[in-house]
Tab-separated table of C-alpha atoms in Angstrom:
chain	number	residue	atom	x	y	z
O	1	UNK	CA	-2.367	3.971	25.826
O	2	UNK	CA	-3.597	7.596	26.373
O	3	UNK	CA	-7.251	7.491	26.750
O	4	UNK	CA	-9.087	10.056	27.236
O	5	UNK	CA	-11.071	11.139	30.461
O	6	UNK	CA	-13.298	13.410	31.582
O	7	UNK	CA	-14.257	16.000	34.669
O	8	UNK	CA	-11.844	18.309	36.577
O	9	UNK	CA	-9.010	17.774	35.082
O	10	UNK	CA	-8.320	20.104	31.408
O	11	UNK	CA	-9.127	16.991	29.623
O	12	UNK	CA	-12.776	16.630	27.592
O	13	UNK	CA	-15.509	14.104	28.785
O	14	UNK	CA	-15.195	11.056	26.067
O	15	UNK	CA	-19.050	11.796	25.343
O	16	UNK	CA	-18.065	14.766	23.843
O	17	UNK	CA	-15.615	13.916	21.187
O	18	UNK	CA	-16.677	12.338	17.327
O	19	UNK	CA	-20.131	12.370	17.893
O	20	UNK	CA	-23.149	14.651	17.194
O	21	UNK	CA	-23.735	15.597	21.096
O	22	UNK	CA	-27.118	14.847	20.879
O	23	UNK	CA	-26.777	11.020	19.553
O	24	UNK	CA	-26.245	8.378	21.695
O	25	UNK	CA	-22.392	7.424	23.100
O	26	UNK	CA	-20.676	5.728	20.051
O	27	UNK	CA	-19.837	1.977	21.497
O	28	UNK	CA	-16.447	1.981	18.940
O	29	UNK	CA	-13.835	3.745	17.331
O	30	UNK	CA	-12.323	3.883	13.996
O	31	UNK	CA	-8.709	4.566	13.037
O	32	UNK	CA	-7.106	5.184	9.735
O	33	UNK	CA	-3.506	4.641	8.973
O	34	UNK	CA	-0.987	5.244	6.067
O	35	UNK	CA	1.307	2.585	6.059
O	36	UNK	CA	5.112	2.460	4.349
O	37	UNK	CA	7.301	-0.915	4.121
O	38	UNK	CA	10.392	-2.328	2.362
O	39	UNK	CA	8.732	-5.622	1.699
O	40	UNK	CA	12.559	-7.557	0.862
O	41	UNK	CA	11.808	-9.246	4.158
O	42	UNK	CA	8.443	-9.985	4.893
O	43	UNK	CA	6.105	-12.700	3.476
O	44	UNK	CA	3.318	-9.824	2.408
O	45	UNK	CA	0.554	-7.686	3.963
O	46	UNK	CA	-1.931	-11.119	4.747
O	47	UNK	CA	-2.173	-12.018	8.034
O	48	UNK	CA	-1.061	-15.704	8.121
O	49	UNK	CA	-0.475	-17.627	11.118
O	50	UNK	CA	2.072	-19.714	10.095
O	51	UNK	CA	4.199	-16.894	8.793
O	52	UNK	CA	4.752	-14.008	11.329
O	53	UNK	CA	6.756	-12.442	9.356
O	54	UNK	CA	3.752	-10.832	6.908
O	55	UNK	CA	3.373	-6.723	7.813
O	56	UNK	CA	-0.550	-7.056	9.169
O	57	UNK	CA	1.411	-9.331	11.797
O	58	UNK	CA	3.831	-6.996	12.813
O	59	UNK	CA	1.547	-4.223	12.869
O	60	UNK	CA	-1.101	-6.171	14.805
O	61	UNK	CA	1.745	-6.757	17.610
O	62	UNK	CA	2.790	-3.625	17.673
O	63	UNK	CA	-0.961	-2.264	18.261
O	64	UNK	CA	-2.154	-5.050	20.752
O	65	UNK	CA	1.191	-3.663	23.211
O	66	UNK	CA	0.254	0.230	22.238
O	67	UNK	CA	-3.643	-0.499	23.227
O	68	UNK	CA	-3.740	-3.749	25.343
O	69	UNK	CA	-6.942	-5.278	22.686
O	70	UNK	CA	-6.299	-8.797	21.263
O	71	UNK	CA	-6.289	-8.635	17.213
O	72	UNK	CA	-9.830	-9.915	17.097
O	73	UNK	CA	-11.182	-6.710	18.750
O	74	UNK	CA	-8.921	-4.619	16.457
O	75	UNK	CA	-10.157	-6.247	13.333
O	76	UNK	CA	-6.884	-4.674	11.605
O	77	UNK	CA	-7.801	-4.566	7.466
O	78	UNK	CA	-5.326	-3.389	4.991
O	79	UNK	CA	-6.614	-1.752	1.493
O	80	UNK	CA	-4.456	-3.943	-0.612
O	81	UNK	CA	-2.904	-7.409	-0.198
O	82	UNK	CA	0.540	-6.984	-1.179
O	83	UNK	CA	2.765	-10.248	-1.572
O	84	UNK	CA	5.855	-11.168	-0.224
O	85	UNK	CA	8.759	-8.888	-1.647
O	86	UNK	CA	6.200	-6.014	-2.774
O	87	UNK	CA	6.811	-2.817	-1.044
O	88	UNK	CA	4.356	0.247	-0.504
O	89	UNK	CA	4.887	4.382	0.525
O	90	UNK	CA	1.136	4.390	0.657
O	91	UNK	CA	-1.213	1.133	1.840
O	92	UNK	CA	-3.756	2.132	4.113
O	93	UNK	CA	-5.490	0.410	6.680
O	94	UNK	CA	-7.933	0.919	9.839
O	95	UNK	CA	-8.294	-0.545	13.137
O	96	UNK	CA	-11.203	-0.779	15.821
O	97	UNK	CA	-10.375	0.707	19.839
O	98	UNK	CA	-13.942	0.810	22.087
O	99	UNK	CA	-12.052	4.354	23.274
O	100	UNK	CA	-10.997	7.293	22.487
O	101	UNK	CA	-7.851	8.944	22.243
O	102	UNK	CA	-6.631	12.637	23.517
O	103	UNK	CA	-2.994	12.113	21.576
O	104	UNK	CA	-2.693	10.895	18.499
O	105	UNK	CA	0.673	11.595	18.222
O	106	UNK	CA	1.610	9.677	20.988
O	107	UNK	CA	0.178	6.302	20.260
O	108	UNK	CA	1.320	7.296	16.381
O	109	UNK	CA	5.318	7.480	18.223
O	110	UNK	CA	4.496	4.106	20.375
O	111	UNK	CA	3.580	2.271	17.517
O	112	UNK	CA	6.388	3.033	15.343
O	113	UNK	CA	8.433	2.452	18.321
O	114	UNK	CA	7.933	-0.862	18.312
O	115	UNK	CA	7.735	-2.091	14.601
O	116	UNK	CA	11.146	-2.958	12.611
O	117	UNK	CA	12.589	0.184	11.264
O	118	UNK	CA	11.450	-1.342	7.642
O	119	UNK	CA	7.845	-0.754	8.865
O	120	UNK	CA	6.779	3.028	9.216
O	121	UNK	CA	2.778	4.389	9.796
O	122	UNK	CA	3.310	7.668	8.126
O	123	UNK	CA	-0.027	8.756	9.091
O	124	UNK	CA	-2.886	7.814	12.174
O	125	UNK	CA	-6.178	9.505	12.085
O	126	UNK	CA	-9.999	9.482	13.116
O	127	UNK	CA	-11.913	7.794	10.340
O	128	UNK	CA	-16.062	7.928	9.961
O	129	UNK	CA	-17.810	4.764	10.941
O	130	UNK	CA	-18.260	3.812	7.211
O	131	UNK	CA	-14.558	4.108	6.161
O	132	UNK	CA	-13.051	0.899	5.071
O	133	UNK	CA	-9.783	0.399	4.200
O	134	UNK	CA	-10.809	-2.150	0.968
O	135	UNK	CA	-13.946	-1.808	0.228
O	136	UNK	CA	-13.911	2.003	0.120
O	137	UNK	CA	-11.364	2.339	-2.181
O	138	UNK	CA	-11.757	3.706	-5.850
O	139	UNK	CA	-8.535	2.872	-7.065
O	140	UNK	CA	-4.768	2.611	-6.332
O	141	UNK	CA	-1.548	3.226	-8.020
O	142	UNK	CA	1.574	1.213	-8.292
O	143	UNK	CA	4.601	1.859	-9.477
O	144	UNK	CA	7.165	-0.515	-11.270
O	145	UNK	CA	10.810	0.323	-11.271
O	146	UNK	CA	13.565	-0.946	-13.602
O	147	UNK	CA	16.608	-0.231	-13.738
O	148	UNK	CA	17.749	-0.167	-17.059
O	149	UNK	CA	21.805	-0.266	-17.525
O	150	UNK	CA	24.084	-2.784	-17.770
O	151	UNK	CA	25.693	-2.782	-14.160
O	152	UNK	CA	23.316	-2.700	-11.561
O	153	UNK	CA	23.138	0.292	-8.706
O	154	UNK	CA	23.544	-1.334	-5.955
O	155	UNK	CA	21.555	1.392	-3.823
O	156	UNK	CA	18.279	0.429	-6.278
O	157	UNK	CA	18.640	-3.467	-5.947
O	158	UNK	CA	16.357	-3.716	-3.609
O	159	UNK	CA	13.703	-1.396	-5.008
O	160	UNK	CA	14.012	-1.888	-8.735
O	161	UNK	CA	14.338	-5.244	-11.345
O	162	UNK	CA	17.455	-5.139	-13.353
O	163	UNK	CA	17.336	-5.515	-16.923
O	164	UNK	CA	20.669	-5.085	-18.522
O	165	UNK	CA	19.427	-5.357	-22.087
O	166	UNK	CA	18.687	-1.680	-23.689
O	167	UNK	CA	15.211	-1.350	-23.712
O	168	UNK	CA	13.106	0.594	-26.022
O	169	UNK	CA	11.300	2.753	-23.550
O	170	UNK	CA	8.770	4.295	-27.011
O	171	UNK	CA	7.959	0.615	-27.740
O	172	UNK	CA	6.466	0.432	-24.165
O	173	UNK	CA	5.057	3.361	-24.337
O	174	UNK	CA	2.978	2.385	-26.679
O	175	UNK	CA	2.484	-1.226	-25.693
O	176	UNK	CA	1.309	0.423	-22.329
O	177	UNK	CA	-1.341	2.289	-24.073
O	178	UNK	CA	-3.490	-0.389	-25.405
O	179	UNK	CA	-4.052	-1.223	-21.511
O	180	UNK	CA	-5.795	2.000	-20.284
O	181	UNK	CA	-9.400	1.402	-20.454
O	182	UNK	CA	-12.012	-1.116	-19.192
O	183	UNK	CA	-10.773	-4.733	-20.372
O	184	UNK	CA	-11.259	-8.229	-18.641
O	185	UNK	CA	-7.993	-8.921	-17.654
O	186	UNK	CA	-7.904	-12.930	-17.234
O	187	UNK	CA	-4.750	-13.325	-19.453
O	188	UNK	CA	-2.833	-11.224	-16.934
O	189	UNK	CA	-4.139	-13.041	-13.312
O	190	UNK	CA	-2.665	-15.733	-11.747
O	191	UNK	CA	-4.038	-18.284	-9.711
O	192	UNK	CA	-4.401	-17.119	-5.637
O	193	UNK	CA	-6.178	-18.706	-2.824
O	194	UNK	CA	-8.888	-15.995	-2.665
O	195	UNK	CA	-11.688	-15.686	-0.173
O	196	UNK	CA	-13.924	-14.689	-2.653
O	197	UNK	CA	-14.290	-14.693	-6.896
O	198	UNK	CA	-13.048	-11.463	-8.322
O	199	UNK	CA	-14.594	-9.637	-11.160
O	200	UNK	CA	-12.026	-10.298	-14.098
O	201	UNK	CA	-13.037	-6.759	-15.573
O	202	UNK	CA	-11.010	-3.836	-14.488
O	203	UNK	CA	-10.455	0.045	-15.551
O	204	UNK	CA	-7.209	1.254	-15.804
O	205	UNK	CA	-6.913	5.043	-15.597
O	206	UNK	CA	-3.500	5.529	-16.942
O	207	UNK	CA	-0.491	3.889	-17.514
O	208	UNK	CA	2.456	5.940	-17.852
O	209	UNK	CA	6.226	5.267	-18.987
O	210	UNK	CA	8.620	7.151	-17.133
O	211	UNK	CA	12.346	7.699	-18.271
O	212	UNK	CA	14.510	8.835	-14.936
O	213	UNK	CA	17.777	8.390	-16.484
O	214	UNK	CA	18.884	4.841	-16.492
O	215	UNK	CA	15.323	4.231	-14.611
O	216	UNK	CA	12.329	3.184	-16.564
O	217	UNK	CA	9.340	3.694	-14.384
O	218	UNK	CA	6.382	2.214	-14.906
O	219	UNK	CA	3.182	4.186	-13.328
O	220	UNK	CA	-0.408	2.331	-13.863
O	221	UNK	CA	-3.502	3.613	-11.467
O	222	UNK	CA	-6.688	1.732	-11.813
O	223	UNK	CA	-9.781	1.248	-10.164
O	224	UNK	CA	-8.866	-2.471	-8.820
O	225	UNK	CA	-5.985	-4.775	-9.630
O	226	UNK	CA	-6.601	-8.622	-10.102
O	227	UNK	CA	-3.733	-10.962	-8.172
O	228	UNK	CA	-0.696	-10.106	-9.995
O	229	UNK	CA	-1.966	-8.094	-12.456
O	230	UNK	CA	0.439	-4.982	-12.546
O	231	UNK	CA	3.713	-8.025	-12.674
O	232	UNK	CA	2.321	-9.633	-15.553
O	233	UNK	CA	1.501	-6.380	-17.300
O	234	UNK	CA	5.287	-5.580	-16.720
O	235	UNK	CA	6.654	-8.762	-17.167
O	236	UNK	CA	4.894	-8.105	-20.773
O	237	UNK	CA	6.097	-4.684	-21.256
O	238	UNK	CA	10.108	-5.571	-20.781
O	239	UNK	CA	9.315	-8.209	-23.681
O	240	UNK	CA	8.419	-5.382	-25.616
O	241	UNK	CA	10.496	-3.216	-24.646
O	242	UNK	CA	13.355	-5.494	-25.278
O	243	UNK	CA	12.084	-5.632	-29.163
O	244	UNK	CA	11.395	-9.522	-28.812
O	245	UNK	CA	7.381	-8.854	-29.003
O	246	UNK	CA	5.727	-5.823	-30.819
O	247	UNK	CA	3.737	-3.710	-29.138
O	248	UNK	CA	0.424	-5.069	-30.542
O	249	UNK	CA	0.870	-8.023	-29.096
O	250	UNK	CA	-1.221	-6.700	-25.841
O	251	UNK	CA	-4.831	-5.992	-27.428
O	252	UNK	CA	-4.105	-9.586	-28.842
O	253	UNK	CA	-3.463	-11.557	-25.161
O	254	UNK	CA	-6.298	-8.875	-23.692
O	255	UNK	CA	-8.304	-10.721	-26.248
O	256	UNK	CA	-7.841	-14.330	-25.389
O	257	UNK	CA	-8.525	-14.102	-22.129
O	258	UNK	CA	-6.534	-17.225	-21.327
O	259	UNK	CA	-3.133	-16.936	-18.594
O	260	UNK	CA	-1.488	-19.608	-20.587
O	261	UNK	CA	-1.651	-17.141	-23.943
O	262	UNK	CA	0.632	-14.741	-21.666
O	263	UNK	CA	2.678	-17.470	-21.090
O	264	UNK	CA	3.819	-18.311	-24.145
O	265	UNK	CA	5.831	-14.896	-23.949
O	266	UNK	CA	7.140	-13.904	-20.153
O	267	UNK	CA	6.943	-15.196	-16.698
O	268	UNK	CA	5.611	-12.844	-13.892
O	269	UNK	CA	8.117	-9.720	-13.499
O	270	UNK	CA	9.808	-9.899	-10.102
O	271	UNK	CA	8.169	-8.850	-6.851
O	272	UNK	CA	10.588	-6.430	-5.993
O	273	UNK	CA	10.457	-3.981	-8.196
O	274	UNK	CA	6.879	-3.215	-7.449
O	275	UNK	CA	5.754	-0.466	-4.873
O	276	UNK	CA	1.791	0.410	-3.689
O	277	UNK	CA	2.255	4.085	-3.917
O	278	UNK	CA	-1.275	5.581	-2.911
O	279	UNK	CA	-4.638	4.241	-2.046
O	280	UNK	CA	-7.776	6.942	-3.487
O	281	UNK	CA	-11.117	7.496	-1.704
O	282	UNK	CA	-13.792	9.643	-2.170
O	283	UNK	CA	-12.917	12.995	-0.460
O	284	UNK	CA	-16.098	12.804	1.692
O	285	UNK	CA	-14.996	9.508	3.391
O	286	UNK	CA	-11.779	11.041	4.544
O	287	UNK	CA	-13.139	13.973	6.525
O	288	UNK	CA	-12.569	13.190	10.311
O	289	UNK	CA	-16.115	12.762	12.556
O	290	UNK	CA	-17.241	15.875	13.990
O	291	UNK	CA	-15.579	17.164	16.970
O	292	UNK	CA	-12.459	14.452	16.257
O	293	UNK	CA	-8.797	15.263	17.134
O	294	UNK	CA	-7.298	16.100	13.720
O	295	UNK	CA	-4.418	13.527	12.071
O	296	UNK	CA	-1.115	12.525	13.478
O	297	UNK	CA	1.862	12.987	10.644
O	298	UNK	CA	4.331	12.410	13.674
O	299	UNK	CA	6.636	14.934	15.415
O	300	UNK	CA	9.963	16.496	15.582
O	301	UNK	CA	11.891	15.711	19.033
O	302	UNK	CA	13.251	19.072	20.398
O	303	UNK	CA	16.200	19.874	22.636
O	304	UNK	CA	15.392	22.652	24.820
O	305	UNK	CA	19.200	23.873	25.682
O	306	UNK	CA	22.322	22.414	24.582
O	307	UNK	CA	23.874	19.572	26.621
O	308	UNK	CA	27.603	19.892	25.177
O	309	UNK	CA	29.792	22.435	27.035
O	310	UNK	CA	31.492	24.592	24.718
O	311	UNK	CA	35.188	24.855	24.484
């Protein structure tokens, strides 16, 4: 790791970085990242000891090498718990160091270094001591892809659920509508082994229908997402869209709030066709602490002269 340290040498005194200088030494420091993933191979984002193969792990590893702290002192959290076969441009999450860093970029080119090239952290930067990854955010947006034609592309199979019946993308359209709003969305959670009850009531911001050709994509940003929530509100609009369930049909399962009601009429939509696209925060909570390096977006490698001969 590249700490930073202090006297004599062109490099600033540790005291003197992300504080006020006339507070005391801060005894941590906090790290934000922007995280993307092709989830085809990995058991989700949760940390499970039993599975290694689940992103926090991988990340954890490759952070433990980079700055020689066991995972307990990072306390690693991620902003949303993706599950196995999701993928995500833009989860975020922060990690704990009890130093400071001169070079962002350089622990931000170690790190993706070592993780599988499936794993990428698009973004490392400073984060305020009250920044958390989950409980600081005010809402996220996913995106559900579907590719909508009769032979699959093979180059979207991994990325997009294939429905080869012709969908009627107006239909959900307007099935999607009756969604955006505040609702208690218990007919669309499924059971999960959560630490903690969640609040069945959610606000959904917008829900959008995209037509990309033969993709349908399917754009919903809300303040909080119950376990499953955005695959059974998919899984719901291909019924519709397929003409075997009118539109009207989602105020009505909204209304029962009963999971077996949405039964009746789909299963959960496949995990692969759903991507965590972006994470919001307040714009306050984002600002780096005074006197703080600024981010790390990576850098381009340079060749200073030409090694080939010319002929």
């Amino acid at each position: 790791k590249t700490k930073v340290s202090g006297g004599g040498d062109g490099t600033e005194d540790p005291t003197n970085l992300c504080k006020n200088p006339t507070t005391t030494v801060p005894q941590s420091y906090k790290w934000r990242m922007v995280i993307a993933y092709d989830g085809t191979h990995f058991s989700g984002w949760q940390y499970q000891q039993s599975t290694p193969r689940t992103i926090q792990c991988l990340v954890e590893m490759a952070l433990t090498k980079t700055t020689k702290l066991e995972r307990e002192e990072l306390t690693l959290v991620g902003a949303s718990r993706t599950d196995t076969g999701v993928h995500a441009w833009g989860q975020v999450a922060h990690f704990i160091t009890p130093f400071n860093y001169d070079r962002l970029d350089s622990i931000h080119a170690a790190l993706n270094g070592l993780l599988p090239s499936d794993i990428r952290v698009r973004e490392l930067s400073p984060a305020l001591p009250e920044f958390h990854a989950r409980f600081s955010s005010t809402g996220k947006i996913y995106h559900y892809k579907i590719y909508n034609d009769i032979i699959m592309d093979p180059f979207q199979r991994r990325w997009a659920y294939h429905s080869p019946y012709r969908l009627n993308a107006a239909a959900m359209r307007e099935g999607a509508r009756y969604f955006v709003g505040q609702h208690d969305f218990t007919s669309f959670v499924n059971a999960s082994n959560s630490d903690r009850p969640r609040n069945p009531v959610k606000h959904i911001i917008r829900f959008d229908v995209i037509e990309l050709g033969a993709l349908i994509q399917l754009e919903v940003e809300g303040t909080g997402f119950l376990y499953r929530q955005v695959r059974n509100m998919a899984a719901l609009l291909l019924q519709i869209g397929k003409e075997a369930v009118p539109p009207d049909i989602v105020p009505m399962v909204l209304a029962s709030r009963d999971r077996k009601e949405l039964a009746k009429y789909t299963v959960s939509a496949p995990p692969h066709g759903l991507s965590l696209m972006s994470v919001k925060y307040n714009e306050e909570l984002l600002e780096p602490p005074s006197g703080c390096r600024t981010a790390s977006f990576g850098r381009h490698h340079t060749i200073s002269k030409c090694k080939l001969p010319f002929y």
